[in-house]
Short mmCIF file of C-alpha atoms in Angstrom, two decimals:
data_model
loop_
_atom_site.label_atom_id
_atom_site.label_comp_id
_atom_site.label_asym_id
_atom_site.label_seq_id
_atom_site.Cartn_x
_atom_site.Cartn_y
_atom_site.Cartn_z
CA MET S 473 112.19 70.41 137.63
CA LEU S 474 111.63 73.25 140.09
CA ALA S 475 111.98 75.81 137.28
CA LEU S 476 109.42 73.94 135.17
CA ARG S 477 106.96 73.69 138.06
CA LEU S 478 107.30 77.38 138.82
CA THR S 479 106.74 78.15 135.13
CA ARG S 480 103.54 76.10 135.04
CA GLY S 481 102.18 77.76 138.17
CA SER S 482 103.10 81.33 137.23
CA HIS S 483 100.72 84.26 136.89
CA PRO S 484 99.31 84.73 133.35
CA LEU S 485 101.16 88.04 132.97
CA VAL S 486 104.45 86.28 133.80
CA LEU S 487 103.69 83.63 131.17
CA VAL S 488 102.94 86.37 128.62
CA ARG S 489 106.34 87.94 129.28
CA ARG S 490 108.05 84.57 128.85
CA LEU S 491 106.16 83.90 125.61
CA ALA S 492 107.18 87.35 124.37
CA LEU S 493 110.79 86.48 125.18
CA ALA S 494 110.42 83.19 123.28
CA ALA S 495 109.02 85.09 120.28
CA ALA S 496 111.94 87.53 120.36
CA SER S 497 114.37 84.63 120.57
CA ALA S 498 112.68 83.02 117.57
CA GLY S 499 113.02 86.24 115.57
CA VAL S 500 116.72 86.66 116.36
CA GLY S 501 117.42 82.99 115.68
CA PHE S 502 115.67 83.27 112.32
CA LEU S 503 117.77 86.31 111.39
CA LEU S 504 120.98 84.51 112.32
CA LEU S 505 120.00 81.44 110.30
CA CYS S 506 119.10 83.64 107.33
CA THR S 507 122.58 85.17 107.57
CA LEU S 508 124.09 81.69 107.51
CA GLY S 509 121.93 80.65 104.58
CA TYR S 510 122.91 83.76 102.61
CA ALA S 511 126.59 83.16 103.32
CA ALA S 512 126.32 79.52 102.23
CA GLY S 513 124.43 80.39 99.05
CA HIS S 514 126.58 83.39 98.08
CA PRO S 515 130.20 82.55 98.93
CA ALA S 516 131.45 85.39 96.70
CA HIS S 517 129.73 88.02 98.88
CA ALA S 518 131.70 87.46 102.06
CA SER S 519 131.71 91.13 103.07
CA GLY S 520 127.93 91.34 102.71
CA SER S 521 127.53 88.28 104.92
CA VAL S 522 129.75 89.80 107.61
CA LEU S 523 127.70 93.01 107.59
CA ARG S 524 124.49 91.01 107.86
CA LEU S 525 125.93 89.24 110.89
CA LEU S 526 126.94 92.58 112.43
CA TRP S 527 123.42 93.94 112.04
CA CYS S 528 122.05 90.83 113.75
CA ALA S 529 123.97 91.89 116.86
CA VAL S 530 121.54 94.79 117.37
CA PRO S 531 118.35 92.69 117.81
CA LEU S 532 120.42 90.14 119.74
CA ALA S 533 121.45 92.78 122.27
CA ALA S 534 117.87 94.06 122.53
CA THR S 535 116.61 90.52 123.20
CA VAL S 536 119.24 89.90 125.89
CA GLN S 537 118.25 93.16 127.57
CA PHE S 538 114.61 92.10 127.51
CA ALA S 539 115.54 88.70 128.95
CA VAL S 540 117.28 90.39 131.89
CA ALA S 541 114.22 92.55 132.56
CA VAL S 542 111.94 89.49 132.46
CA ALA S 543 114.21 87.61 134.86
CA ARG S 544 114.30 90.50 137.32
CA THR S 545 110.47 90.79 137.43
CA ASP S 546 109.86 87.06 137.78
CA PRO S 547 108.12 86.52 141.17
CA SER S 548 109.71 83.09 141.54
CA THR S 549 113.20 84.62 141.66
CA ARG S 550 112.40 87.42 144.10
CA PRO S 551 114.46 87.18 147.31
CA ARG S 552 112.30 86.23 150.29
CA PRO S 553 113.24 85.09 153.82
CA GLY S 554 111.28 81.85 153.42
CA LEU S 555 113.28 80.86 150.37
CA PHE S 556 116.52 81.62 152.16
CA ALA S 557 115.45 79.33 155.02
CA ALA S 558 114.79 76.55 152.49
CA GLY S 559 118.30 76.91 151.05
CA LEU S 560 117.43 79.04 148.01
CA GLY S 561 119.88 81.87 148.45
CA PRO S 562 121.02 84.42 145.84
CA ALA S 563 123.18 81.90 143.96
CA ARG S 564 120.41 79.31 143.58
CA LEU S 565 117.82 81.95 142.71
CA ALA S 566 120.16 83.22 139.99
CA LEU S 567 120.55 79.66 138.70
CA LEU S 568 116.77 79.23 138.73
CA ALA S 569 116.35 82.44 136.71
CA ALA S 570 119.00 81.29 134.22
CA ILE S 571 117.22 77.96 133.73
CA SER S 572 113.82 79.64 133.24
CA THR S 573 115.33 82.04 130.73
CA ALA S 574 117.05 79.17 128.92
CA VAL S 575 113.76 77.27 128.62
CA SER S 576 111.97 80.26 127.02
CA THR S 577 114.77 81.20 124.65
CA THR S 578 115.47 77.61 123.61
CA LEU S 579 111.81 77.20 122.72
CA GLY S 580 112.12 80.28 120.50
CA SER S 581 115.26 78.93 118.85
CA VAL S 582 113.53 75.65 118.02
CA VAL S 583 110.61 77.53 116.46
CA ALA S 584 113.07 79.63 114.44
CA LEU S 585 114.77 76.49 113.13
CA LEU S 586 111.46 74.94 112.05
CA ILE S 587 110.34 78.10 110.25
CA PHE S 588 113.72 78.47 108.57
CA LEU S 589 113.75 74.86 107.34
CA HIS S 590 110.18 75.21 106.11
CA LEU S 591 110.93 78.36 104.12
CA ARG S 592 114.07 76.77 102.65
CA GLY S 593 112.01 73.84 101.45
CA ASP S 594 113.89 71.29 103.54
CA LEU S 595 110.68 69.95 105.08
CA THR S 596 107.81 70.09 102.58
CA GLY S 597 109.12 71.91 99.49
CA LEU S 598 109.61 75.59 98.74
CA PRO S 599 106.64 77.72 99.85
CA PHE S 600 105.61 81.06 98.27
CA ASP S 601 106.78 79.81 94.84
CA GLY S 602 110.40 79.96 95.97
CA GLY S 603 110.30 83.68 96.77
CA ALA S 604 112.48 83.22 99.83
CA ALA S 605 114.99 80.92 98.19
CA GLU S 606 117.59 83.58 97.35
CA PHE S 607 118.20 85.11 100.77
CA LEU S 608 117.81 81.78 102.60
CA GLY S 609 120.29 79.88 100.43
CA ALA S 610 117.78 77.18 99.48
CA GLY S 611 119.37 74.05 98.08
CA THR S 612 122.73 74.76 99.70
CA PRO S 613 123.80 72.43 102.53
CA LEU S 614 124.43 74.12 105.85
CA PRO S 615 127.07 73.05 108.39
CA LEU S 616 125.35 71.55 111.42
CA ALA S 617 127.88 72.99 113.87
CA ALA S 618 127.28 76.52 112.57
CA VAL S 619 123.49 76.09 112.84
CA LEU S 620 123.69 74.87 116.42
CA THR S 621 126.16 77.60 117.38
CA LEU S 622 123.96 80.38 116.03
CA LEU S 623 120.84 78.94 117.63
CA ALA S 624 122.62 78.68 120.99
CA LEU S 625 123.70 82.35 121.00
CA VAL S 626 120.43 83.76 122.35
CA PRO S 627 119.85 81.11 125.08
CA ILE S 628 123.44 81.24 126.33
CA ALA S 629 123.74 85.04 126.29
CA SER S 630 120.29 85.59 127.82
CA SER S 631 120.73 82.98 130.54
CA ALA S 632 124.17 84.23 131.50
CA ALA S 633 123.05 87.87 131.58
CA GLY S 634 119.90 87.08 133.58
CA GLY S 635 121.79 84.94 136.07
CA LEU S 636 124.47 87.59 136.60
CA ALA S 637 121.88 90.32 137.01
CA LEU S 638 120.06 88.39 139.74
CA ARG S 639 123.30 87.24 141.36
CA SER S 640 124.30 90.88 141.87
CA ARG S 641 120.87 91.85 143.22
CA PRO S 642 121.07 92.72 146.92
CA VAL S 643 119.44 90.52 149.53
CA ALA S 644 115.98 91.63 150.62
CA PRO S 645 116.45 93.99 153.60
CA SER S 646 114.64 93.73 156.86
CA GLN S 647 111.74 96.06 157.68
CA ALA S 648 113.87 98.27 159.91
CA GLN S 649 116.63 98.48 157.31
CA ALA S 650 114.08 99.28 154.60
CA ASP S 651 112.57 102.07 156.67
CA GLU S 652 116.05 103.46 157.26
CA ASP S 653 116.85 103.29 153.54
CA ASP S 654 113.73 105.33 152.74
CA LEU S 655 115.31 108.26 154.71
CA ALA S 656 118.70 108.25 152.78
CA PRO S 657 118.88 110.51 149.75
CA ALA S 658 119.25 108.74 146.42
CA PRO S 659 122.84 108.82 145.07
CA VAL S 660 123.46 110.99 142.04
CA PRO S 661 124.20 108.91 138.89
CA LYS S 662 127.75 109.49 137.67
CA GLY S 663 127.47 108.55 133.99
CA LEU S 664 125.96 111.71 132.49
CA PRO S 665 129.23 113.37 131.31
CA TRP S 666 130.52 110.12 129.83
CA GLY S 667 127.16 109.50 128.18
CA VAL S 668 127.19 112.93 126.55
CA ALA S 669 130.74 112.36 125.33
CA LEU S 670 129.94 108.95 123.84
CA THR S 671 126.79 110.27 122.16
CA ALA S 672 128.77 113.10 120.57
CA ALA S 673 131.44 110.62 119.46
CA GLY S 674 128.81 108.36 117.89
CA LEU S 675 127.28 111.25 115.95
CA ALA S 676 130.76 112.27 114.77
CA VAL S 677 131.49 108.73 113.54
CA GLU S 678 128.19 108.64 111.64
CA ALA S 679 128.97 112.03 110.07
CA TYR S 680 132.43 110.83 109.06
CA ALA S 681 130.99 107.68 107.50
CA SER S 682 128.56 109.75 105.40
CA ARG S 683 131.30 111.51 103.41
CA GLY S 684 131.24 110.92 99.68
CA SER S 685 127.44 110.54 99.37
CA GLU S 686 126.73 113.83 97.59
CA GLY S 687 123.12 114.20 96.52
CA ASN S 688 122.04 110.72 97.53
CA PRO S 689 120.57 109.56 100.81
CA PHE S 690 122.93 107.33 102.66
CA PRO S 691 121.84 103.69 102.33
CA LEU S 692 120.86 102.89 105.90
CA PRO S 693 120.22 99.19 106.32
CA GLY S 694 118.27 98.22 103.27
CA ARG S 695 119.00 94.53 103.03
CA PHE S 696 121.51 94.18 105.86
CA ASP S 697 124.51 94.58 103.55
CA SER S 698 124.14 98.15 102.22
CA THR S 699 125.53 100.06 105.20
CA PRO S 700 129.22 100.35 106.07
CA ALA S 701 130.24 99.09 109.46
CA ALA S 702 131.19 102.65 110.50
CA VAL S 703 127.52 103.66 110.64
CA LEU S 704 126.73 100.67 112.85
CA ALA S 705 129.68 101.58 115.09
CA GLY S 706 128.51 105.20 115.32
CA TRP S 707 124.96 104.22 116.14
CA THR S 708 126.24 101.78 118.76
CA LEU S 709 128.31 104.52 120.40
CA THR S 710 125.26 106.79 120.40
CA ALA S 711 123.10 104.08 121.97
CA VAL S 712 125.68 103.34 124.66
CA GLY S 713 126.05 107.04 125.38
CA LEU S 714 122.31 107.56 125.74
CA ALA S 715 122.07 104.50 127.99
CA MET S 716 124.78 105.96 130.22
CA ALA S 717 123.21 109.43 130.20
CA GLY S 718 119.67 108.14 130.84
CA PRO S 719 120.00 107.72 134.63
CA GLY S 720 121.48 111.19 135.03
CA LEU S 721 118.76 112.77 132.91
CA THR S 722 116.07 110.92 134.86
CA TYR S 723 117.61 112.14 138.12
CA LEU S 724 117.56 115.71 136.79
CA CYS S 725 113.89 115.25 135.87
CA GLY S 726 113.21 114.39 139.51
CA ARG S 727 115.07 117.50 140.64
CA LEU S 728 113.09 119.55 138.12
CA LEU S 729 109.80 118.32 139.54
CA GLN S 730 110.80 119.47 143.01
CA ALA S 731 111.93 122.96 141.97
CA VAL S 732 110.16 126.24 142.83
CA ARG S 733 108.14 125.63 146.02
CA PRO S 734 106.76 122.14 145.31
CA GLY S 735 103.72 120.62 146.95
CA ALA S 736 103.37 117.14 148.38
CA VAL S 737 102.50 115.54 145.04
CA ARG S 738 105.43 117.08 143.21
CA LEU S 739 107.76 116.16 146.04
CA LEU S 740 106.57 112.56 145.91
CA ALA S 741 106.87 112.37 142.09
CA GLY S 742 110.33 113.93 142.09
CA ARG S 743 111.63 111.73 144.91
CA VAL S 744 110.44 108.59 143.14
CA LEU S 745 112.18 109.63 139.91
CA MET S 746 115.40 110.30 141.81
CA ASP S 747 115.21 106.92 143.55
CA GLU S 748 114.42 105.04 140.33
CA ALA S 749 116.84 106.94 138.09
CA CYS S 750 119.33 104.09 137.70
CA ARG S 751 116.59 101.50 137.24
CA ILE S 752 114.52 103.16 134.50
CA GLY S 753 117.08 105.59 133.09
CA ARG S 754 119.06 103.07 131.05
CA PRO S 755 116.00 101.55 129.27
CA LEU S 756 114.76 105.08 128.59
CA GLY S 757 118.09 106.00 127.01
CA ILE S 758 118.08 102.89 124.82
CA VAL S 759 114.51 103.56 123.67
CA CYS S 760 115.60 107.10 122.88
CA ALA S 761 118.47 105.78 120.75
CA VAL S 762 116.24 103.33 118.87
CA LEU S 763 113.54 105.90 118.16
CA SER S 764 116.13 108.44 117.00
CA GLY S 765 117.46 105.85 114.56
CA VAL S 766 113.97 105.18 113.24
CA ILE S 767 113.28 108.90 112.82
CA ALA S 768 116.61 109.44 111.05
CA ALA S 769 115.88 106.59 108.65
CA SER S 770 112.42 107.97 107.90
CA VAL S 771 113.90 111.43 107.20
CA LEU S 772 116.47 109.97 104.84
CA TYR S 773 114.01 107.98 102.78
CA THR S 774 111.05 110.37 102.69
CA GLY S 775 109.98 110.77 99.07
CA GLY S 776 112.66 108.42 97.75
CA PRO S 777 113.19 104.71 97.21
CA ARG S 778 112.91 102.50 100.26
CA PRO S 779 115.19 99.49 99.89
CA PHE S 780 113.99 97.92 103.12
CA GLY S 781 113.73 94.18 102.77
CA PRO S 782 111.71 91.74 104.87
CA LEU S 783 114.68 90.86 107.07
CA THR S 784 115.33 94.52 107.83
CA ALA S 785 111.68 94.96 108.74
CA LEU S 786 111.86 91.95 111.07
CA GLY S 787 115.01 93.28 112.71
CA ALA S 788 113.44 96.71 113.21
CA VAL S 789 110.32 95.19 114.75
CA LEU S 790 112.45 93.08 117.09
CA VAL S 791 114.55 96.03 118.27
CA LEU S 792 111.55 98.33 118.74
CA GLY S 793 109.46 95.65 120.41
CA CYS S 794 112.19 94.41 122.76
CA THR S 795 113.32 97.86 123.87
CA THR S 796 109.75 99.00 124.48
CA ALA S 797 108.91 95.80 126.32
CA THR S 798 112.06 96.20 128.42
CA LEU S 799 111.04 99.72 129.40
CA LEU S 800 107.52 98.60 130.36
CA THR S 801 108.86 95.60 132.28
CA THR S 802 111.35 97.80 134.13
CA ALA S 803 108.55 100.22 135.01
CA LEU S 804 106.61 97.27 136.41
CA GLU S 805 109.64 96.24 138.45
CA ALA S 806 109.92 99.78 139.83
CA ARG S 807 106.22 99.73 140.73
CA GLN S 808 106.67 96.45 142.57
CA ALA S 809 109.60 97.93 144.48
CA ARG S 810 107.44 100.91 145.52
CA ALA S 811 104.47 98.80 146.58
CA ARG S 812 105.38 98.88 150.27
CA THR S 813 105.80 102.67 150.22
CA ALA S 814 102.46 103.10 148.46
CA ARG S 815 100.70 100.92 151.03
CA THR S 816 102.28 102.95 153.83
CA LEU S 817 101.10 106.22 152.32
CA LEU S 818 97.57 104.91 151.88
CA ARG S 819 97.54 103.62 155.45
CA LEU S 820 98.61 107.07 156.68
CA GLY S 821 95.63 108.66 154.92
CA ALA S 822 97.08 109.83 151.59
CA PRO S 823 94.40 109.84 148.86
CA ALA S 824 94.84 107.34 146.05
CA SER S 825 94.35 110.15 143.54
CA SER S 826 97.58 111.75 144.75
CA LEU S 827 99.54 108.62 143.82
CA ARG S 828 97.94 108.59 140.37
CA ILE S 829 98.67 112.29 139.82
CA ALA S 830 102.28 111.74 140.90
CA ALA S 831 102.62 108.89 138.39
CA ALA S 832 101.17 111.10 135.63
CA LEU S 833 103.59 113.91 136.53
CA ARG S 834 106.53 111.53 136.29
CA ALA S 835 105.43 110.35 132.86
CA LEU S 836 104.87 113.89 131.60
CA VAL S 837 108.22 115.26 132.74
CA LEU S 838 110.08 112.28 131.26
CA LEU S 839 108.23 112.75 127.97
CA ALA S 840 108.97 116.48 128.00
CA VAL S 841 112.72 115.84 128.41
CA PHE S 842 113.34 112.68 126.37
CA ALA S 843 111.07 113.42 123.37
CA PRO S 844 112.91 116.61 122.28
CA LEU S 845 116.23 114.88 122.97
CA THR S 846 115.25 111.99 120.71
CA TRP S 847 114.18 114.34 117.94
CA ALA S 848 117.36 116.44 118.22
CA ILE S 849 119.64 113.39 118.02
CA ALA S 850 117.68 112.05 115.04
CA GLU S 851 118.05 115.36 113.20
CA LEU S 852 121.77 115.56 114.00
CA ALA S 853 122.26 111.99 112.75
CA ALA S 854 120.37 112.63 109.51
CA LEU S 855 121.78 116.11 108.79
CA PRO S 856 125.19 115.07 107.39
CA LEU S 857 123.59 112.24 105.43
CA THR S 858 121.09 114.50 103.64
CA GLY S 859 123.30 117.57 103.29
#
């Protein structure tokens, strides 16, 4: 009941984020149900059904990541001394976040089930003249246990991940401790070498999987069953590697801003990037991996046939939307964490324009580093497939 009351009384922007999470959950649930319907309607294509299910893991992971970001920026789950005095410590706040996440994602799963049943013709007859009957397995009975299991994947995974993320969040420090923390240098992220190694391994796996495709573009996911699992494994390794390398690259961007006799604005921008490297670096790396995959697919299919089906388009929209929303939500969380420092600077007489210029510098240096990296990885991924 407390979670429901906090949801009703939340800020409109918080409600928008929860509705976006519910929409993402509905999209992933619909993809999973479509995979089940295809498997039930085409029992002879078991390998194709398994590959469809493997591809559904990509938007599922993106949705869970977005759910964690939404839970971390929820004001109702932010540690405060008053809540601790009322008995809402880290464990109960984590439980509250898990319940709120479960409510949003369960709503999306219910919507996905209704849309799926409507398109299958189980409610009012086949719409669109039966155009969706083939890949939904219309007319084929579905096992109830499998339907409920697939629909529960997103709520369970999102709630567990959100609760664990908030359970591991440190307790809000006192004012004196916070002032002392502002004078400790930010620790250097340690995952850059491992991230580079995993990214190289992922590109190598993708290159190995492209052998034997002379003269023809490699069939990247056309209808969820046209790509060998090795390509998905290679892309996953690349994404994990970029997520591990993202904090280190962001930290180096902060060091770059402070190089060669910096002024106050550059010092401020670089210090903020170094402090927030671990927070925003991982979402930046994942966005880099997703965009590189999109660019590689566009290079492969330029001027040729495009076997992208509606389910592939939905999966791509989900992955792009969730990763971008996660990055924006994480940036908002970082801004909320810096609010006290910004108020202190303004109270000491720093002009507001300096804070805006520092934010613009941070965005520009991140774009200057991550945009060429994204393009280079996309070209390296597409090169063996088009050679």
